[in-house]
Coordinates of C-alpha atoms and ligand atoms in Angstrom, one line a residue:
Chain A
M1 CA 0.1 0.0 -0.1
K2 CA 2.7 2.4 1.2
M3 CA 4.9 1.5 -1.7
K4 CA 2.4 2.0 -4.2
E5 CA 1.8 5.6 -2.7
L6 CA 5.3 6.4 -2.9
N7 CA 5.5 5.1 -6.5
K8 CA 2.5 7.2 -7.5
T9 CA 3.8 10.5 -6.1
T10 CA 7.4 9.7 -7.7
K11 CA 5.5 8.7 -10.8
S12 CA 3.5 12.0 -10.9
N13 CA 6.7 14.1 -10.7
L14 CA 8.4 12.3 -13.3
I15 CA 5.7 12.8 -15.7
T16 CA 5.8 16.7 -15.0
Y17 CA 9.6 16.7 -15.8
A18 CA 9.0 14.6 -18.9
L19 CA 6.3 16.8 -20.0
V20 CA 8.8 19.9 -19.8
I21 CA 11.8 18.2 -21.5
I22 CA 9.8 16.7 -24.3
T23 CA 8.3 20.3 -24.8
Y24 CA 11.9 21.7 -25.0
I25 CA 13.0 18.9 -27.3
I26 CA 10.0 19.4 -29.8
V27 CA 10.7 23.3 -29.7
Q28 CA 14.4 22.8 -30.3
I29 CA 13.6 20.5 -33.4
I30 CA 11.0 23.0 -34.6
L31 CA 13.5 25.7 -34.0
E32 CA 16.5 23.8 -36.1
S33 CA 14.1 23.2 -38.9
G34 CA 13.5 27.1 -39.1
H35 CA 9.7 26.3 -38.8
M36 CA 9.1 28.7 -35.9
S37 CA 7.7 32.2 -36.6
S38 CA 9.8 35.0 -34.9
L39 CA 6.8 35.8 -32.9
M40 CA 6.7 32.6 -31.5
E41 CA 10.4 32.6 -30.8
G42 CA 10.0 35.6 -28.9
L43 CA 7.5 34.0 -26.6
L44 CA 9.8 31.1 -25.5
V45 CA 11.7 32.9 -22.6
P46 CA 8.4 34.5 -21.4
L47 CA 6.8 31.3 -21.3
C48 CA 9.4 29.9 -19.2
T49 CA 9.0 33.2 -16.9
Y50 CA 5.3 32.5 -16.7
V51 CA 5.6 29.1 -15.7
I52 CA 7.9 29.7 -13.0
L53 CA 5.6 32.5 -11.6
A54 CA 2.6 30.2 -11.8
V55 CA 4.3 27.1 -9.9
S56 CA 5.9 29.5 -7.2
L57 CA 2.4 31.2 -6.5
N58 CA 0.8 27.9 -6.5
L59 CA 3.0 27.3 -3.5
T60 CA 1.7 30.1 -1.6
V61 CA -1.9 29.8 -2.8
G62 CA -2.5 25.8 -3.3
I63 CA 0.1 24.4 -0.7
L64 CA 0.4 27.0 1.9
G65 CA -3.3 28.0 1.3
E66 CA -2.9 31.8 1.5
L67 CA -4.0 34.3 -1.1
S68 CA -1.1 36.4 -2.8
L69 CA -2.1 39.4 -5.1
G70 CA 1.2 40.8 -5.2
H71 CA 3.1 38.1 -6.8
A72 CA 4.4 40.4 -9.8
G73 CA 6.0 42.6 -7.2
F74 CA 8.3 39.9 -6.1
M75 CA 9.2 39.3 -9.8
C76 CA 9.7 43.1 -10.0
V77 CA 12.4 43.2 -7.1
G78 CA 14.2 40.3 -8.6
A79 CA 14.3 41.7 -12.1
F80 CA 15.6 45.0 -10.9
S81 CA 18.1 43.9 -8.4
S82 CA 19.6 41.2 -10.9
A83 CA 19.6 43.8 -14.0
F84 CA 21.2 46.4 -11.8
F85 CA 23.9 43.8 -10.8
S86 CA 24.3 42.7 -14.6
K87 CA 24.5 46.1 -15.7
C88 CA 27.1 47.1 -13.2
T89 CA 29.3 43.9 -13.7
A90 CA 28.8 43.8 -17.4
E91 CA 32.3 44.6 -18.3
L92 CA 33.8 42.8 -15.1
L93 CA 32.5 39.2 -15.3
P94 CA 32.2 36.7 -17.8
S95 CA 28.8 36.1 -18.9
G96 CA 27.9 32.7 -17.5
L97 CA 29.2 33.6 -14.0
R98 CA 27.5 36.8 -13.9
F99 CA 24.1 35.3 -15.2
F100 CA 24.6 32.8 -12.4
L101 CA 25.2 35.3 -9.7
A102 CA 22.4 37.5 -10.9
I103 CA 19.9 34.8 -10.6
L104 CA 21.1 34.2 -6.9
I105 CA 20.9 37.9 -6.2
G106 CA 17.3 38.2 -7.8
A107 CA 16.2 35.1 -5.7
A108 CA 17.7 36.5 -2.5
V109 CA 16.4 40.1 -2.8
A110 CA 13.0 38.5 -3.5
A111 CA 13.3 36.4 -0.7
L112 CA 14.1 39.3 1.5
F113 CA 11.2 41.2 0.4
G114 CA 8.9 38.0 1.0
M115 CA 10.3 37.8 4.7
L116 CA 10.0 41.7 5.0
V117 CA 6.2 41.3 3.9
G118 CA 5.6 37.7 5.6
I119 CA 6.9 38.4 9.3
P120 CA 4.4 40.9 10.4
V121 CA 1.5 39.4 8.1
L122 CA 1.9 35.8 8.6
R123 CA 1.8 35.9 12.1
L124 CA -1.8 37.2 12.2
K125 CA -4.6 34.8 12.2
G126 CA -6.9 36.4 9.5
D127 CA -6.4 36.4 5.7
Y128 CA -4.6 39.9 5.7
L129 CA -2.0 38.5 3.2
A130 CA -4.0 39.4 0.2
I131 CA -4.6 42.9 1.2
V132 CA -0.9 43.4 2.0
T133 CA 0.6 41.6 -1.0
L134 CA -1.7 43.8 -3.3
A135 CA -0.4 46.8 -1.8
F136 CA 3.3 45.6 -1.9
G137 CA 3.1 45.0 -5.6
E138 CA 1.8 48.3 -6.3
I139 CA 4.2 50.2 -4.5
I140 CA 7.2 48.3 -5.5
K141 CA 6.2 49.1 -9.0
N142 CA 5.6 52.9 -8.3
L143 CA 8.7 53.0 -6.2
V144 CA 10.8 51.7 -9.2
N145 CA 9.5 54.3 -11.3
V146 CA 10.7 57.1 -9.4
L147 CA 14.1 55.4 -8.5
Y148 CA 17.2 56.9 -9.9
I149 CA 20.5 55.3 -9.2
G150 CA 23.9 56.3 -10.9
I151 CA 27.6 55.4 -10.3
D152 CA 30.8 57.3 -10.7
E153 CA 34.3 57.5 -9.3
N154 CA 32.8 58.3 -5.8
G155 CA 30.4 55.5 -5.4
M156 CA 26.8 55.1 -5.9
H157 CA 24.4 58.0 -6.0
F158 CA 20.3 57.9 -5.4
S159 CA 17.7 60.1 -6.1
T160 CA 14.1 60.0 -6.5
K161 CA 13.6 63.0 -8.4
D162 CA 15.6 62.9 -11.6
S163 CA 18.9 61.6 -13.2
I164 CA 20.4 65.2 -13.0
S165 CA 19.9 65.3 -9.2
L166 CA 22.0 62.3 -9.1
G167 CA 25.1 64.9 -9.6
L168 CA 27.2 62.3 -11.4
Q169 CA 30.8 63.3 -12.2
P170 CA 31.6 63.2 -15.9
G171 CA 32.1 59.5 -17.1
G172 CA 29.7 58.2 -14.1
K173 CA 26.5 56.5 -15.7
T174 CA 23.1 56.3 -14.8
I175 CA 22.1 52.6 -14.1
I176 CA 18.5 53.0 -13.0
N177 CA 16.7 55.8 -14.7
G178 CA 13.3 56.3 -13.3
A179 CA 10.5 55.5 -15.4
Q180 CA 12.9 54.6 -18.2
G181 CA 14.2 51.9 -16.1
I182 CA 17.3 49.8 -16.8
S183 CA 18.5 49.8 -20.6
G184 CA 21.5 47.9 -21.7
T185 CA 21.0 44.8 -19.5
P186 CA 23.1 41.9 -21.1
N187 CA 20.8 39.7 -23.0
D188 CA 21.7 36.8 -21.0
S189 CA 18.5 34.9 -21.0
T190 CA 17.9 31.9 -23.4
F191 CA 15.3 29.4 -23.9
T192 CA 17.8 26.6 -22.7
I193 CA 18.4 28.6 -19.4
G194 CA 14.6 29.2 -18.9
I195 CA 13.7 25.4 -19.4
I196 CA 16.4 24.8 -16.8
L197 CA 15.3 27.3 -14.3
V198 CA 11.5 25.9 -14.9
L199 CA 12.9 22.4 -14.0
I200 CA 15.0 23.6 -11.0
T201 CA 11.7 25.3 -9.8
L202 CA 9.6 22.2 -10.2
F203 CA 12.2 20.1 -8.4
I204 CA 12.2 22.7 -5.5
V205 CA 8.4 23.0 -5.0
L206 CA 7.6 19.2 -5.9
N207 CA 10.4 18.0 -3.5
L208 CA 9.4 20.3 -0.8
V209 CA 5.8 19.5 -1.0
H210 CA 6.7 15.7 -0.3
S211 CA 8.9 16.4 2.5
R212 CA 8.6 16.7 6.4
D213 CA 8.5 20.7 6.0
G214 CA 6.0 20.6 3.0
R215 CA 3.6 18.3 5.3
A216 CA 3.7 20.7 7.9
I217 CA 2.7 23.5 5.6
M218 CA -0.3 21.5 3.9
A219 CA -1.1 20.7 7.5
I220 CA -1.3 24.2 8.2
R221 CA -3.5 24.8 5.4
D222 CA -5.8 22.0 6.0
N223 CA -6.3 22.7 9.7
R224 CA -4.3 25.3 11.4
I225 CA -5.7 24.5 15.1
A226 CA -4.7 21.0 14.6
A227 CA -1.5 21.6 13.4
E228 CA -0.8 23.6 16.4
S229 CA -2.1 20.9 18.8
V230 CA 0.6 18.4 17.3
G231 CA 3.4 21.0 17.8
I232 CA 3.8 22.6 14.3
N233 CA 5.2 26.0 14.5
I234 CA 2.7 28.0 12.2
T235 CA 4.6 31.1 11.7
K236 CA 7.9 29.5 10.8
Y237 CA 6.3 27.2 8.1
K238 CA 4.0 29.9 6.7
L239 CA 7.0 32.1 6.3
M240 CA 9.2 29.5 4.8
A241 CA 6.3 28.7 1.9
F242 CA 5.9 32.2 1.5
T243 CA 9.8 33.0 1.2
I244 CA 10.6 30.2 -1.1
S245 CA 7.6 31.4 -3.3
A246 CA 8.9 34.8 -3.3
A247 CA 12.5 33.8 -4.1
L248 CA 11.2 31.9 -7.1
A249 CA 9.2 34.6 -8.3
G250 CA 12.6 36.6 -8.0
V251 CA 14.1 34.0 -10.3
A252 CA 11.3 34.5 -12.9
G253 CA 12.0 38.3 -12.7
V254 CA 15.9 37.6 -13.5
L255 CA 14.9 35.6 -16.5
Y256 CA 12.4 38.3 -17.6
A257 CA 15.0 41.2 -17.4
H258 CA 17.8 39.6 -18.9
N259 CA 15.5 38.8 -22.0
L260 CA 14.8 42.7 -22.7
S261 CA 16.9 45.4 -23.7
T262 CA 15.1 47.9 -21.8
L263 CA 13.5 46.9 -18.4
T264 CA 10.8 49.3 -17.1
A265 CA 8.1 48.8 -14.5
L266 CA 4.8 48.9 -16.3
P267 CA 1.3 48.2 -15.1
K268 CA 1.4 45.4 -17.8
N269 CA 4.4 43.7 -16.5
F270 CA 4.7 44.1 -12.7
G271 CA 1.5 45.6 -11.6
Y272 CA -2.0 44.1 -10.3
N273 CA -2.8 42.9 -13.6
M274 CA 0.3 40.7 -14.0
S275 CA -0.2 39.2 -10.5
I276 CA -3.9 38.5 -11.4
T277 CA -2.8 36.9 -14.4
I278 CA -0.5 34.5 -12.5
L279 CA -3.4 33.7 -10.3
V280 CA -5.5 32.9 -12.9
F281 CA -3.0 30.3 -14.1
V282 CA -3.0 28.7 -10.7
V283 CA -6.7 28.8 -10.5
L284 CA -7.2 27.3 -13.7
G285 CA -4.4 24.7 -13.6
G286 CA -5.8 23.5 -10.5
I287 CA -5.2 25.0 -6.9
G288 CA -2.4 22.9 -5.5
N289 CA -1.9 21.1 -8.6
I290 CA 1.7 22.0 -9.8
R291 CA 1.8 20.3 -13.3
G292 CA -1.5 21.8 -13.7
S293 CA 0.0 25.6 -13.2
V294 CA 2.5 24.5 -16.0
I295 CA 0.1 23.6 -18.5
A296 CA -2.3 26.5 -17.7
A297 CA 0.6 29.2 -18.0
V298 CA 1.5 27.8 -21.4
V299 CA -1.9 27.3 -22.7
L300 CA -3.2 30.6 -21.6
T301 CA 0.0 32.4 -22.7
L302 CA 0.1 31.0 -26.2
L303 CA -3.5 30.9 -26.8
P304 CA -4.2 34.7 -27.3
E305 CA -1.2 34.7 -29.8
L306 CA -2.3 31.7 -31.8
L307 CA -5.8 33.1 -32.0
R308 CA -4.4 36.5 -33.2
E309 CA -5.7 36.0 -36.8
L310 CA -9.1 35.2 -35.6
N311 CA -9.6 38.7 -34.4
D312 CA -13.3 38.7 -33.5
Y313 CA -13.3 35.3 -32.4
R314 CA -10.3 35.4 -30.2
M315 CA -12.0 36.2 -26.9
L316 CA -14.7 34.1 -27.5
I317 CA -12.6 31.1 -28.0
Y318 CA -10.4 32.2 -25.0
A319 CA -13.4 32.3 -22.9
I320 CA -14.5 28.6 -24.1
V321 CA -11.0 27.3 -23.1
L322 CA -10.9 29.1 -19.6
I323 CA -14.4 27.4 -19.1
A324 CA -12.9 24.1 -20.3
M325 CA -10.1 24.3 -18.2
M326 CA -12.3 25.1 -15.0
L327 CA -14.3 21.8 -15.8
F328 CA -11.3 19.8 -16.2
N329 CA -8.8 20.8 -13.7
S330 CA -7.9 18.5 -10.9
S331 CA -8.3 20.5 -7.8
P332 CA -10.2 18.8 -5.1
K333 CA -13.0 21.6 -5.4
A334 CA -13.2 20.9 -9.1
I335 CA -13.3 17.5 -8.6
A336 CA -16.1 17.5 -6.0
F337 CA -17.9 19.6 -8.2
R338 CA -17.6 17.3 -11.3
E339 CA -18.7 14.3 -9.1
K340 CA -21.7 16.2 -8.0
Y341 CA -22.8 17.3 -11.4
S342 CA -21.3 14.4 -13.4
L343 CA -23.8 13.0 -16.1
K344 CA -23.0 9.7 -15.2
K345 CA -24.2 10.1 -11.5
L346 CA -27.4 12.3 -13.0
F347 CA -28.2 9.3 -14.9
A348 CA -27.4 6.8 -12.4
K349 CA -29.8 8.6 -9.9
K350 CA -32.3 8.7 -12.2
S351 CA -32.4 5.0 -13.0
A352 CA -31.8 4.0 -9.6
K353 CA -35.1 6.1 -8.9
E354 CA -36.9 4.5 -11.6
G355 CA -35.8 1.2 -10.4
K356 CA -37.3 1.5 -7.2
Chain B
M1 CA 3.5 13.3 42.4
A2 CA 0.5 13.2 39.9
L3 CA 1.2 13.6 36.2
L4 CA -1.5 16.1 35.9
E5 CA -2.3 18.6 38.8
V6 CA -4.6 21.6 38.0
Q7 CA -5.5 24.1 40.7
N8 CA -8.3 26.5 40.6
L9 CA -8.4 27.0 37.0
S10 CA -10.8 29.5 35.8
I11 CA -12.0 31.5 32.6
S12 CA -14.5 34.0 31.8
F13 CA -16.1 34.7 28.4
G14 CA -17.5 38.4 28.7
G15 CA -19.8 37.7 32.0
L16 CA -20.0 33.9 31.6
R17 CA -17.6 32.2 33.9
A18 CA -17.2 28.8 31.5
V19 CA -14.9 27.0 34.0
D20 CA -14.8 28.1 37.6
N21 CA -12.3 27.1 40.0
F22 CA -11.6 23.7 38.3
N23 CA -9.3 21.3 40.2
I24 CA -8.2 17.7 39.1
Q25 CA -5.4 15.2 39.6
I26 CA -4.4 12.6 37.3
E27 CA -1.8 9.9 38.1
K28 CA 0.4 8.4 35.6
G29 CA -1.4 5.5 33.6
Q30 CA -4.9 6.4 34.7
L31 CA -8.0 6.3 32.6
Y32 CA -9.6 9.4 33.9
G33 CA -13.2 10.6 32.7
L34 CA -14.5 14.4 32.7
I35 CA -18.3 14.1 32.2
G36 CA -21.0 16.6 32.4
P37 CA -24.2 17.8 30.6
N38 CA -23.8 19.7 27.4
G39 CA -22.3 23.2 27.8
A40 CA -20.9 22.3 31.2
G41 CA -17.3 23.7 30.1
K42 CA -15.6 20.5 29.4
T43 CA -14.1 21.3 26.0
T44 CA -13.2 24.7 27.5
V45 CA -11.0 22.8 30.1
F46 CA -9.3 20.9 27.2
N47 CA -8.7 24.4 25.7
L48 CA -7.4 25.6 28.7
L49 CA -5.2 22.6 29.3
T50 CA -3.8 22.9 25.8
G51 CA -3.1 26.5 25.8
V52 CA -5.9 27.3 22.9
Y53 CA -7.2 29.8 25.6
K54 CA -5.3 31.5 28.4
P55 CA -6.8 30.8 31.8
T56 CA -8.0 33.9 34.0
E57 CA -6.6 32.1 37.0
G58 CA -5.1 28.9 38.3
I59 CA -2.1 26.6 37.8
I60 CA -1.6 23.7 35.7
T61 CA 1.1 21.3 36.3
L62 CA 2.4 18.7 34.1
D63 CA 4.8 16.1 35.4
G64 CA 6.3 18.9 37.7
E65 CA 6.6 21.4 34.9
N66 CA 4.3 24.4 35.1
I67 CA 2.6 25.0 31.8
T68 CA 0.3 27.6 32.7
G69 CA 0.0 30.3 29.7
K70 CA 2.1 28.6 27.4
K71 CA 1.5 28.3 23.8
T72 CA -0.5 25.2 22.2
I73 CA 2.8 23.9 20.4
D74 CA 5.1 24.3 23.4
I75 CA 2.3 22.5 25.7
N76 CA 2.3 19.8 23.0
K77 CA 6.1 19.5 23.3
A78 CA 5.7 19.4 27.0
G79 CA 3.7 16.1 26.6
I80 CA 0.0 16.9 26.0
A81 CA -1.7 15.7 22.9
R82 CA -5.5 16.0 22.2
T83 CA -8.5 15.1 19.8
F84 CA -11.2 17.3 19.0
Q85 CA -14.9 17.0 19.6
N86 CA -15.5 18.4 16.0
I87 CA -13.0 16.3 14.0
R88 CA -10.1 18.2 12.7
L89 CA -7.9 16.2 10.5
F90 CA -5.6 17.3 7.6
K91 CA -8.6 16.4 5.1
E92 CA -6.4 16.8 2.1
L93 CA -3.5 14.6 3.1
S94 CA -3.3 10.9 3.1
V95 CA -4.1 9.0 6.4
L96 CA -0.3 8.1 6.6
D97 CA 0.7 11.5 6.2
N98 CA -1.9 12.8 8.9
V99 CA 0.1 10.5 11.4
K100 CA 3.4 11.8 10.0
V101 CA 2.5 15.3 10.8
G102 CA 2.0 14.1 14.3
L103 CA 5.5 12.6 14.2
H104 CA 7.0 15.8 12.9
N105 CA 8.9 17.0 16.1
N106 CA 10.2 13.5 16.9
Y107 CA 12.1 13.0 13.7
H108 CA 14.2 15.7 12.0
Y109 CA 16.1 16.3 8.9
G110 CA 16.8 19.9 7.2
T111 CA 14.6 21.6 4.3
I112 CA 17.8 21.3 2.0
S113 CA 18.1 17.7 2.8
G114 CA 14.4 17.2 1.9
I115 CA 14.4 19.3 -1.2
L116 CA 17.7 17.8 -2.3
R117 CA 16.9 14.2 -1.2
L118 CA 20.0 13.8 0.7
P119 CA 20.5 10.3 2.5
S120 CA 18.9 11.7 5.9
Y121 CA 15.7 12.3 3.9
S122 CA 15.3 8.9 2.9
K123 CA 16.5 7.2 6.2
T124 CA 14.4 9.4 8.1
E125 CA 11.3 9.2 6.0
K126 CA 11.6 5.3 6.1
I127 CA 11.7 5.4 10.0
M128 CA 8.6 7.7 9.9
D129 CA 6.8 5.5 7.6
E130 CA 7.5 2.2 9.8
K131 CA 6.6 4.3 12.8
A132 CA 3.2 5.6 11.5
M133 CA 2.2 2.4 10.0
E134 CA 3.0 0.7 13.6
L135 CA 0.2 3.4 14.9
L136 CA -2.1 2.9 12.1
K137 CA -2.1 -0.9 12.9
V138 CA -3.2 -0.3 16.4
F139 CA -6.2 1.4 14.9
D140 CA -6.7 -0.9 12.1
L141 CA -6.1 1.9 9.8
D142 CA -3.2 0.5 8.0
K143 CA -5.0 -0.6 5.0
E144 CA -6.3 2.8 4.2
A145 CA -2.8 4.6 4.8
S146 CA -2.8 6.1 1.3
T147 CA -6.6 7.2 1.5
L148 CA -7.1 10.9 1.8
A149 CA -8.4 11.6 5.4
A150 CA -11.5 13.3 4.1
N151 CA -12.5 10.0 2.3
L152 CA -12.5 7.9 5.4
P153 CA -15.9 7.1 7.3
Y154 CA -16.6 8.9 10.3
G155 CA -15.6 6.3 12.9
K156 CA -12.2 6.1 11.2
Q157 CA -11.8 9.5 11.1
R158 CA -12.2 9.6 14.9
K159 CA -9.4 6.9 15.2
L160 CA -7.2 8.7 13.1
E161 CA -7.1 11.6 15.3
I162 CA -6.3 9.3 18.3
A163 CA -3.4 8.1 16.1
R164 CA -2.1 11.3 15.2
A165 CA -2.3 12.6 18.8
L166 CA -0.3 9.4 19.8
A167 CA 2.3 10.1 17.3
T168 CA 3.6 13.2 19.1
N169 CA 4.6 10.7 21.9
P170 CA 2.7 12.6 24.5
K171 CA 2.5 11.9 28.3
L172 CA -0.9 12.6 28.6
L173 CA -3.8 12.3 25.8
L174 CA -6.8 14.2 25.9
L175 CA -9.9 12.8 24.0
D176 CA -12.9 14.8 23.5
E177 CA -16.1 12.8 23.0
P178 CA -14.2 10.0 21.1
A179 CA -17.1 8.1 20.6
A180 CA -19.5 10.8 19.5
G181 CA -21.3 9.9 16.3
M182 CA -20.5 6.3 16.5
N183 CA -22.7 3.5 16.4
P184 CA -23.0 1.3 19.5
N185 CA -20.6 -1.5 18.0
E186 CA -18.0 1.0 16.8
T187 CA -18.4 2.4 20.2
L188 CA -17.4 -0.8 22.0
E189 CA -14.6 -1.4 19.4
L190 CA -13.2 2.0 20.3
M191 CA -13.5 1.6 24.0
E192 CA -11.5 -1.6 23.7
T193 CA -9.1 0.4 21.4
I194 CA -8.5 3.1 24.2
H195 CA -7.9 0.4 26.6
F196 CA -5.3 -1.1 24.5
V197 CA -3.8 2.2 24.2
R198 CA -3.4 2.9 27.7
D199 CA -1.9 -0.6 28.4
H200 CA 0.4 -0.7 25.3
F201 CA 1.8 2.7 25.5
N202 CA 1.4 3.0 29.4
M203 CA -0.4 6.3 28.4
T204 CA -2.3 8.6 30.9
I205 CA -5.8 9.3 29.4
L206 CA -8.1 12.1 30.0
L207 CA -11.2 11.6 28.2
I208 CA -14.5 13.5 27.8
E209 CA -17.6 11.9 27.5
H210 CA -21.3 12.9 27.4
D211 CA -22.8 9.4 27.6
M212 CA -22.6 8.3 31.5
K213 CA -23.0 4.6 30.5
L214 CA -19.9 4.6 28.2
V215 CA -17.8 6.2 31.0
S216 CA -18.8 3.7 33.5
G217 CA -17.4 0.9 31.4
I218 CA -13.8 2.3 31.0
C219 CA -13.1 5.0 33.4
E220 CA -11.6 4.4 36.9
E221 CA -12.1 7.7 38.3
L222 CA -14.4 10.7 37.2
T223 CA -14.8 14.5 37.7
V224 CA -18.2 16.0 37.0
L225 CA -18.5 19.1 35.8
N226 CA -21.8 21.2 35.9
F227 CA -22.0 25.1 34.9
G228 CA -18.4 25.3 34.8
K229 CA -18.0 23.9 38.3
V230 CA -16.7 20.8 39.7
L231 CA -19.7 19.0 41.0
T232 CA -17.9 16.0 42.6
H233 CA -15.1 13.5 42.0
G234 CA -14.0 10.1 42.7
K235 CA -14.2 6.6 41.9
T236 CA -16.7 6.0 38.9
S237 CA -19.1 3.7 40.8
D238 CA -19.5 6.1 43.3
V239 CA -19.5 9.2 41.4
L240 CA -22.4 7.5 39.3
N241 CA -24.6 6.8 42.4
D242 CA -24.2 10.4 43.6
P243 CA -27.6 11.5 43.9
Q244 CA -26.2 15.2 42.8
V245 CA -24.8 13.8 39.8
I246 CA -27.9 12.3 38.5
T247 CA -29.9 15.3 39.1
A248 CA -27.7 17.3 37.0
Y249 CA -27.7 14.8 34.3
L250 CA -31.6 14.6 34.6
G251 CA -32.1 18.3 35.0
E252 CA -33.9 19.7 37.9
Ligands
ADP401 N1 -14.7 31.1 22.8 C1 -15.7 31.2 23.5 N2 -16.6 32.3 23.6 C2 -17.6 32.2 24.3 N3 -18.3 31.3 25.1 C3 -17.5 30.3 25.2 C4 -16.3 30.1 24.0 N4 -16.1 28.7 24.3 C5 -16.9 28.0 24.9 N5 -17.7 29.2 25.5 C6 -19.0 28.9 26.2 O1 -18.6 28.0 27.4 C7 -19.5 27.3 27.9 C8 -19.1 25.6 27.9 O2 -18.8 25.3 26.6 P1 -18.0 23.8 26.4 O3 -16.7 23.7 27.1 O4 -17.9 23.6 25.0 O5 -19.1 22.7 26.9 P2 -19.1 21.1 26.9 O6 -19.0 20.8 28.2 O7 -20.3 20.9 26.1 O8 -17.9 20.9 26.1 C9 -20.8 27.2 26.8 O9 -21.8 28.0 27.3 C10 -20.1 28.0 25.6 O10 -21.1 28.6 24.9
MG402 MG1 -17.7 19.7 24.5

């Protein structure tokens, strides 16, 4: 019995990894044969970004059971901190090492912000996380838009007014230029690195879920009072899940930032809209279902692009796919819903009644 | 020295003194009953003992250690585990994992070991699996190890709660109406299991029961609570024949 269950989770995890790797191979073949449109090619790295975001948000929403509406905020701090680092060290470090460090920095800074938000909020008993993360996401986005940082021989200069007030010496350069953001970040992100980061994210989240700490996190989700009664430290595990979730969102930000020549914080990429889009991936992929998040992020990112030619019918088809995903996803709630309203059961009931 | 000693324990909710000057002494290895009509304050006593509520007054001593006012998780670490009148399982975890959460503080490996699947992960998980299966066998739940807790029938859910509490390796086990909602057969079986747990694990058990008949078959000593106050306590047979107790149960 027990062996069977172990095999089941291992098998399920392996399927998830295989899915990603097979997709990667297929895409590589299409790329090699020159059959991929430049539009699609441009979507490859963003797709990896969205997958990492969705999987990491599912850790907070599905595994920990807390609602976060500011996931894009953690992506934003990961993006800007790492782009800042890469631009400063562009001429100093070899690109491989530089990008590796950039990923660590993006993850660490996002984790730090995750803790800063989490420590005061996750101690509270109510559902305060949603509102605080919502505010956090908006504040970060707006803050980045008025932030000016420059470097010259005297060191770093900060301003929140404009680049002239940085008072840089001749020869100094502005790294973060307010609403114009950071331009000239080295384009280190590739589809291959994106896929590797997706796999690492999956590895971390799936292995965490099926470990001692993961059990504690899910126990808190299922019943906080019972978890406390068996000696689980609620704040510690909530904070652990939330911080890891934020760090992985930071990694997504690093990937995003190093795929653009100019990084700016717009409502579109780091605002409320983005946070909600990721949440939609998580909900439609199935809350708590990691593989579902991967699939939902890919399908829902590609679909609008693929349907571009259909113009008027685009939104209609998009809506139909949303509904279909809702019906076929495998979150416990969706399963319960399906069981309640399945045709089979409805007919079974009817015939049973008739038989009586 | 008694394992559990409670002196003058009281709590008020607004104007209501839900528990008023409660005293109890339980020796190691005893199977002790806390009875009383609905709303008498029995569950509230459990909530006070486990730190869910902070007492307004009183002292709680477990095995010589003053645990008054401590947090729930520290009280569990000090040695009190409980079940709930309204079942509180980790519904979306398997039966096995519910017990393994109970084992959480007795078996350790780090977060990194868990993520990287280092040897300490496999080794500790294996021991936890064995330990959990052992406990599940006691409650005849081993065949349902991989079932989701939510999908267990009611009677088995109550048993799983006891198994989970035992997994924390407590000195004192608190059971809040463990037979509630069970049919007479299940109840009889459960009473046997509780006896077995006491003997097998050398456990001290304080159990709340609403039904006096059940209590008489299993508890050696009783404390009767009525309107938050101790009405009487002593040997089960004496207490159950006490006219005061009979009146309290039948109502004036
Ligand atoms: N958190 C609370 N707030 C207010 N009143 C409470 C609370 N918990 C229990 N009570 C009250 O305390 C009394 C005793 O309740 P309880 O301990 O649940 O009784 P029982 O003996 O049936 O387990 C009841 O009147 C109940 O309404
Ligand atoms: Mg009660």
